[in-house]
PDB file of C-alpha atoms in Angstrom:
ATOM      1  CA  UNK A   1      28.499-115.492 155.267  1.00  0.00           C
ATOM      2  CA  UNK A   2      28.172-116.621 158.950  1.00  0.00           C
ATOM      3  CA  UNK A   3      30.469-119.367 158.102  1.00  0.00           C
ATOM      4  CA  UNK A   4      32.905-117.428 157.132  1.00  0.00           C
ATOM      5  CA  UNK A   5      32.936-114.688 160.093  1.00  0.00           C
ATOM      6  CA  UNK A   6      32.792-117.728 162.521  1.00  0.00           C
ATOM      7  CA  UNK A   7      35.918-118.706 161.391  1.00  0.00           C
ATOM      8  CA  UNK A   8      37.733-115.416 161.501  1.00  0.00           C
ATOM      9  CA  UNK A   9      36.091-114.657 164.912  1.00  0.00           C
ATOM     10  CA  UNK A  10      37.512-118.376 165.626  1.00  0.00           C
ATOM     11  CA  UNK A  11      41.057-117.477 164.461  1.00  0.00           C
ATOM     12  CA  UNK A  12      40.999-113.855 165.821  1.00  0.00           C
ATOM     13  CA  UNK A  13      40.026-115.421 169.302  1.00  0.00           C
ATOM     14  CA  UNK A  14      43.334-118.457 168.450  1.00  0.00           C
ATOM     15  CA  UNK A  15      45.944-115.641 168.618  1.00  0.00           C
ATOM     16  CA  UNK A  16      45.990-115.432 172.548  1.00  0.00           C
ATOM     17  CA  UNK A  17      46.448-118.719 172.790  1.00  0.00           C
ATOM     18  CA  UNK A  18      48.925-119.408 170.241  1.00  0.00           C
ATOM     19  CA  UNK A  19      51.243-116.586 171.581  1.00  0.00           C
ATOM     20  CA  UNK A  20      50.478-118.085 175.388  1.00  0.00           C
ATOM     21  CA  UNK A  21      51.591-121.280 174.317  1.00  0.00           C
ATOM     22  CA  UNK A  22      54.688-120.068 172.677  1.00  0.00           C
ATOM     23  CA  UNK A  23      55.751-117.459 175.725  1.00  0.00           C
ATOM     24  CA  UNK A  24      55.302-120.741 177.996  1.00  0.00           C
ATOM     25  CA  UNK A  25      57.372-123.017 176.062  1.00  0.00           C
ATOM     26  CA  UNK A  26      60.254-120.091 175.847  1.00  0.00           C
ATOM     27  CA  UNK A  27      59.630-119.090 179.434  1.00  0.00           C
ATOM     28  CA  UNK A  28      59.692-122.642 180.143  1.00  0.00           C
ATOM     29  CA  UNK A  29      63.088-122.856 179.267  1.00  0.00           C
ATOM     30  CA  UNK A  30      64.556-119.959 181.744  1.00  0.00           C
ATOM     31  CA  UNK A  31      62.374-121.890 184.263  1.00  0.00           C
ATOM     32  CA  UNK A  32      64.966-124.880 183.300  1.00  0.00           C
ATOM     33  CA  UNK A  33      68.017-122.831 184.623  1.00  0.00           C
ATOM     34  CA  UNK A  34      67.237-122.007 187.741  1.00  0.00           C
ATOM     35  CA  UNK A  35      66.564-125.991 188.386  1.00  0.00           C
ATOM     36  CA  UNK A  36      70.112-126.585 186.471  1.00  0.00           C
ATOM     37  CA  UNK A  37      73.114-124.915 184.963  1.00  0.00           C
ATOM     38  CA  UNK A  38      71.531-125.531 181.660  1.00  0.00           C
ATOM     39  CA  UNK A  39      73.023-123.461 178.895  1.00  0.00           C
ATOM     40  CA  UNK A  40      71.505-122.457 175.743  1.00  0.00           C
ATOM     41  CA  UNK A  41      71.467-119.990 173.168  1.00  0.00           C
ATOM     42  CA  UNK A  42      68.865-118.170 170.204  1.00  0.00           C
ATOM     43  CA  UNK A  43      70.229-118.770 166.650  1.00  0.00           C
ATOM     44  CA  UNK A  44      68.605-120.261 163.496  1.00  0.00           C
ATOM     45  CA  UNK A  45      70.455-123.559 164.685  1.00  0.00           C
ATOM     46  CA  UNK A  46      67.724-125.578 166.654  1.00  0.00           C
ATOM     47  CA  UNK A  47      67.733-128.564 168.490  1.00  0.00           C
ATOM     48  CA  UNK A  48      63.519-128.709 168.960  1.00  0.00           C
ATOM     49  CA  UNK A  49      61.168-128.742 166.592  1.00  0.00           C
ATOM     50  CA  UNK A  50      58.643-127.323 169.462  1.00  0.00           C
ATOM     51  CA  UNK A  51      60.913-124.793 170.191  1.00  0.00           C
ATOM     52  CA  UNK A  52      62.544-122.854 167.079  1.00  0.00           C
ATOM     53  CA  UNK A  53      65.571-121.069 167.607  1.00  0.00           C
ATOM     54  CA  UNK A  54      66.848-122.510 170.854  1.00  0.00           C
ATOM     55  CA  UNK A  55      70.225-124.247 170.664  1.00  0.00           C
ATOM     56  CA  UNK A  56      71.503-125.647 173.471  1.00  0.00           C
ATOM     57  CA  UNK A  57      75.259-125.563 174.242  1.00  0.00           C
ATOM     58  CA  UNK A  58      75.327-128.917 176.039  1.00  0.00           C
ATOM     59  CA  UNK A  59      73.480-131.152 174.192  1.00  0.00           C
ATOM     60  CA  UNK A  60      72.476-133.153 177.709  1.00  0.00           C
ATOM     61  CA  UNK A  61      71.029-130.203 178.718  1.00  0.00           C
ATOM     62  CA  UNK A  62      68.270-130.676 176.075  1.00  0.00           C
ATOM     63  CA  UNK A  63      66.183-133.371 177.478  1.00  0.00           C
ATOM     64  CA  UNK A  64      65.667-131.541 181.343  1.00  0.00           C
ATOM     65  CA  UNK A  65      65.158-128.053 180.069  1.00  0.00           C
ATOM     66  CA  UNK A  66      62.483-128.978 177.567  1.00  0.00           C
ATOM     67  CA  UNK A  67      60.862-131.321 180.047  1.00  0.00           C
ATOM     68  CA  UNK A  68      60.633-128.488 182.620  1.00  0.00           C
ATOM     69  CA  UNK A  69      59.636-126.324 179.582  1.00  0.00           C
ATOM     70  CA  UNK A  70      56.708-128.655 178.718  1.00  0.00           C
ATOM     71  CA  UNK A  71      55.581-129.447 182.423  1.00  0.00           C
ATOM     72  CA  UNK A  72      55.137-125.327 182.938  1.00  0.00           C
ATOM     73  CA  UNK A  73      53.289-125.341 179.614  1.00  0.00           C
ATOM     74  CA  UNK A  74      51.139-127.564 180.206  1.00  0.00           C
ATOM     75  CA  UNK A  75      50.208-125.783 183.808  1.00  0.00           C
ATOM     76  CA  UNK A  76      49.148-122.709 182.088  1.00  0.00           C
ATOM     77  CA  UNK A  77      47.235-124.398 179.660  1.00  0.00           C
ATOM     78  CA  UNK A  78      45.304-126.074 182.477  1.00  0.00           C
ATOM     79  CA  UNK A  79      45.063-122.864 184.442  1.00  0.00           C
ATOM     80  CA  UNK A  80      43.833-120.602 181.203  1.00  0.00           C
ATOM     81  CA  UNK A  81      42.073-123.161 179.432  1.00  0.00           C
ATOM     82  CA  UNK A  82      40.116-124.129 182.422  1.00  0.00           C
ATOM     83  CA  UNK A  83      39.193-120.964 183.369  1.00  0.00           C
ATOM     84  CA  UNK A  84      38.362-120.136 180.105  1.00  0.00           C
ATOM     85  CA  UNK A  85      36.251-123.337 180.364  1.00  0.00           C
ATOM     86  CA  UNK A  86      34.796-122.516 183.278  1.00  0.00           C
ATOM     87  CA  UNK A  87      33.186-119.187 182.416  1.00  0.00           C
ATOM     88  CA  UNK A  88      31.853-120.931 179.352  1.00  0.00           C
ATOM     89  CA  UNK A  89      30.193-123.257 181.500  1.00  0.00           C
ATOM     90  CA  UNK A  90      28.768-121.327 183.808  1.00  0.00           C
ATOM     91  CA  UNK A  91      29.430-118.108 183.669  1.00  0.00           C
ATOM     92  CA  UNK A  92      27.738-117.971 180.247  1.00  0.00           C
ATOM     93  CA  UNK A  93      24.862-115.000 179.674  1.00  0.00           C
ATOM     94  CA  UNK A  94      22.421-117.116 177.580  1.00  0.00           C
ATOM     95  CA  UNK A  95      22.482-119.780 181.054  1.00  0.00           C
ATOM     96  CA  UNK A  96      22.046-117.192 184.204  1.00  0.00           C
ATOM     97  CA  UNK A  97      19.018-116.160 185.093  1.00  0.00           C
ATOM     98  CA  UNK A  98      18.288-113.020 184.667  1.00  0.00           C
ATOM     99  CA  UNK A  99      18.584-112.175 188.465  1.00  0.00           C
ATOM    100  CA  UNK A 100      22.193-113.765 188.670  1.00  0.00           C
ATOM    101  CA  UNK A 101      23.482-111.492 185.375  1.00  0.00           C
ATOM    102  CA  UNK A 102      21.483-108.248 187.595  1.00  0.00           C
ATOM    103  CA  UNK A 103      23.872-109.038 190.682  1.00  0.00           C
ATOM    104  CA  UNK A 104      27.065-109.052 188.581  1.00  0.00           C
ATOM    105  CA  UNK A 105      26.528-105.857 187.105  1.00  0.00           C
ATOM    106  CA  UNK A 106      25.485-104.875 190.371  1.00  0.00           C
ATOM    107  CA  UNK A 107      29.232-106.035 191.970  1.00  0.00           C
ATOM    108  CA  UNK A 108      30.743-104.254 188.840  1.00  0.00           C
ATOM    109  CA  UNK A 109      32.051-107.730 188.067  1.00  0.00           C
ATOM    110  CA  UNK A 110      30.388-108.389 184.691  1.00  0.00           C
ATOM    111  CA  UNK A 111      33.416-108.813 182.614  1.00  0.00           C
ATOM    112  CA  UNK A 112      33.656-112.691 184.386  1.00  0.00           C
ATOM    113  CA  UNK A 113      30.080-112.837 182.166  1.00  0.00           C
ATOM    114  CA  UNK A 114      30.602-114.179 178.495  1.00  0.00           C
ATOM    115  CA  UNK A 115      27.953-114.445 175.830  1.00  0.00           C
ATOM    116  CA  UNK A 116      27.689-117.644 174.133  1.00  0.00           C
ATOM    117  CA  UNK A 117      28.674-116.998 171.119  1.00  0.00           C
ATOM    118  CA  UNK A 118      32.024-115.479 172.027  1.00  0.00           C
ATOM    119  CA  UNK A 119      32.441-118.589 174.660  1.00  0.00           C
ATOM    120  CA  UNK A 120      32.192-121.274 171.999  1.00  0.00           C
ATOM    121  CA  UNK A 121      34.474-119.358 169.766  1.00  0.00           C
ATOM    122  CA  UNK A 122      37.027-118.928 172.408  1.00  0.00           C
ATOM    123  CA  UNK A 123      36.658-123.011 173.529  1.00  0.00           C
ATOM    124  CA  UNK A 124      37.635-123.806 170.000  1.00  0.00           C
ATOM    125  CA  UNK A 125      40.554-122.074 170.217  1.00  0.00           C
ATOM    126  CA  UNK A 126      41.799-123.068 173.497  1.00  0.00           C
ATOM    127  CA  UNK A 127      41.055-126.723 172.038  1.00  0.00           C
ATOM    128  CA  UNK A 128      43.181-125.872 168.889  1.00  0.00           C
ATOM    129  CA  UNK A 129      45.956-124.761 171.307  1.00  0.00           C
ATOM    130  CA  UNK A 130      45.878-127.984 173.362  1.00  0.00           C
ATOM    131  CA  UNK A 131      45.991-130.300 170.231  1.00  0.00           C
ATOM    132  CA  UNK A 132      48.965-128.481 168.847  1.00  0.00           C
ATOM    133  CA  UNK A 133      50.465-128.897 172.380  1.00  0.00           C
ATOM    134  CA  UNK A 134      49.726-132.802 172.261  1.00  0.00           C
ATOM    135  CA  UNK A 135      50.975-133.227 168.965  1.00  0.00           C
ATOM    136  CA  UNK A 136      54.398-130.607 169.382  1.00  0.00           C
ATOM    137  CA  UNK A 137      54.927-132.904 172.640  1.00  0.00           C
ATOM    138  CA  UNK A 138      54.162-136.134 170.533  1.00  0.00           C
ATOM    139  CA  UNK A 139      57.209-135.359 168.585  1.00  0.00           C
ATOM    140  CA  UNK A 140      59.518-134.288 171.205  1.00  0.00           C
ATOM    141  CA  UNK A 141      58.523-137.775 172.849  1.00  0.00           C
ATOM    142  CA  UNK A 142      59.354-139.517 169.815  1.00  0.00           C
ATOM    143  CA  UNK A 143      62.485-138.221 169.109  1.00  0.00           C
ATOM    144  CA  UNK A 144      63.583-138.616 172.536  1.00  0.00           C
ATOM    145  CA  UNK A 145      63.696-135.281 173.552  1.00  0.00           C
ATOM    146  CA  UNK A 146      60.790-135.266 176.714  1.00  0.00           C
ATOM    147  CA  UNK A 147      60.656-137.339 179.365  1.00  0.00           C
ATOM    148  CA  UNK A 148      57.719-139.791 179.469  1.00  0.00           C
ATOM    149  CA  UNK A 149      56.646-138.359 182.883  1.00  0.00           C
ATOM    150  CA  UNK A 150      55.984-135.423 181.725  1.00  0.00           C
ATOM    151  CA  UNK A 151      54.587-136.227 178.619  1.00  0.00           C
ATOM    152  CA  UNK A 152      52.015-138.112 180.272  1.00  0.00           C
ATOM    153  CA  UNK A 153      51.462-134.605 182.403  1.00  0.00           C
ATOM    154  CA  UNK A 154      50.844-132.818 178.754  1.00  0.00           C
ATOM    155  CA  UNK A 155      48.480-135.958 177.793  1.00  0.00           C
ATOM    156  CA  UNK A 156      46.392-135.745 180.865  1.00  0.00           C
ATOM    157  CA  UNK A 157      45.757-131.931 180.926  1.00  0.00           C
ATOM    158  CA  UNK A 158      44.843-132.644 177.084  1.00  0.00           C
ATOM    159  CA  UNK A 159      42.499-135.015 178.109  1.00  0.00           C
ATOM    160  CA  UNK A 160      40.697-133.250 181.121  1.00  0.00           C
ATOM    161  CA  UNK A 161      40.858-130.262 178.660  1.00  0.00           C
ATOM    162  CA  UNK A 162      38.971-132.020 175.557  1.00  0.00           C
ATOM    163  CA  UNK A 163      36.655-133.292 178.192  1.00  0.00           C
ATOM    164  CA  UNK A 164      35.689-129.827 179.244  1.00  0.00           C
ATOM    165  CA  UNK A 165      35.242-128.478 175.904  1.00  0.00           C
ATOM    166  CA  UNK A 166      32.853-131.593 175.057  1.00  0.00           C
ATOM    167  CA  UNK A 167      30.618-131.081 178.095  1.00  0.00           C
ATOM    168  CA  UNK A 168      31.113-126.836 176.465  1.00  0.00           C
ATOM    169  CA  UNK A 169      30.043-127.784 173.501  1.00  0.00           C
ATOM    170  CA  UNK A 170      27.185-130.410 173.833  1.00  0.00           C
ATOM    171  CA  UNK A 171      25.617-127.871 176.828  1.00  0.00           C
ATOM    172  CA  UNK A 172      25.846-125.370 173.833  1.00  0.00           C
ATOM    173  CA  UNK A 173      23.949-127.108 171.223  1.00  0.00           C
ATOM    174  CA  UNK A 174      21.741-128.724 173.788  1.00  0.00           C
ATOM    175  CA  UNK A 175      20.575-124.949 174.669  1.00  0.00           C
ATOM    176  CA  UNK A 176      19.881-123.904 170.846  1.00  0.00           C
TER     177      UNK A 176
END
């Protein structure tokens, strides 16, 4: 039975970043236009497989706007993901002292604490996000649709991501 609540805490705690990675792609895009005069549209005509649902009028307007798309998405996913990897790290109750958690509540600034439990759940999911990125941006690459600058942006905040949740995850089971 813990199994199984793990993994529902584990996909209750994936919606955030699911829907964050989505809104950035998306939000990516209107990014794109005020770099260009890029022109696209919303219908169940697509051009990206990352990206349902966005047609672009201009065809050459594909490659720029989804390369601006994925450099801003892969900028929040180091900003969120590394925060959220920070306060797993060391911002984690089951780690502080007891004297370090006292001056947090103290400073009304306890909601930065996380337990440990919650923190490894939420890693996972961050991780989960990141891979999907990689892979989503894998695709684009190979079809031609990203530019290999900025795929190598996506690949390198996937890597100094995994690494984070590694050094998470082996400081969590070292601890138990």
């Amino acid at each position: 039975m813990v199994g199984r609540s793990s993994l529902v805490k584990t996909l209750d705690e994936f919606i955030l970043p699911f829907v964050l990675l989505v809104a950035a792609r998306y939000l990516g895009f209107f990014i794109a236009i005020f770099i260009a005069p890029i022109q696209f549209e919303f219908s169940l005509k697509s051009d990206l497989m990352s990206a349902p649902f966005v047609h672009f009028i201009k065809i050459d307007d594909l490659f720029l706007a989804n390369s601006v798309s994925w450099l801003f998405t892969a900028a929040i996913l180091g900003i969120v993901f590394g925060f959220v990897a920070f306060r797993s790290l060391h911002l984690n109750e089951d780690w502080l002292h007891p004297k370090e958690t006292a001056a947090f509540h103290k400073k009304n600034i306890s909601h930065l604490l996380v337990s440990g439990e919650e923190a490894t759940h939420q890693v996972i999911a961050w991780s989960l996000a990141t891979l999907l990125a990689l892979n989503l941006s894998v695709v684009d690459l190979w079809l031609g649709n990203l530019s290999t600058l900025m795929f190598g942006i996506v690949v390198s905040v996937s890597a100094l991501l995994t690494v984070l949740y590694i050094l998470s995850l082996t400081r969590e089971v070292g601890s138990r």
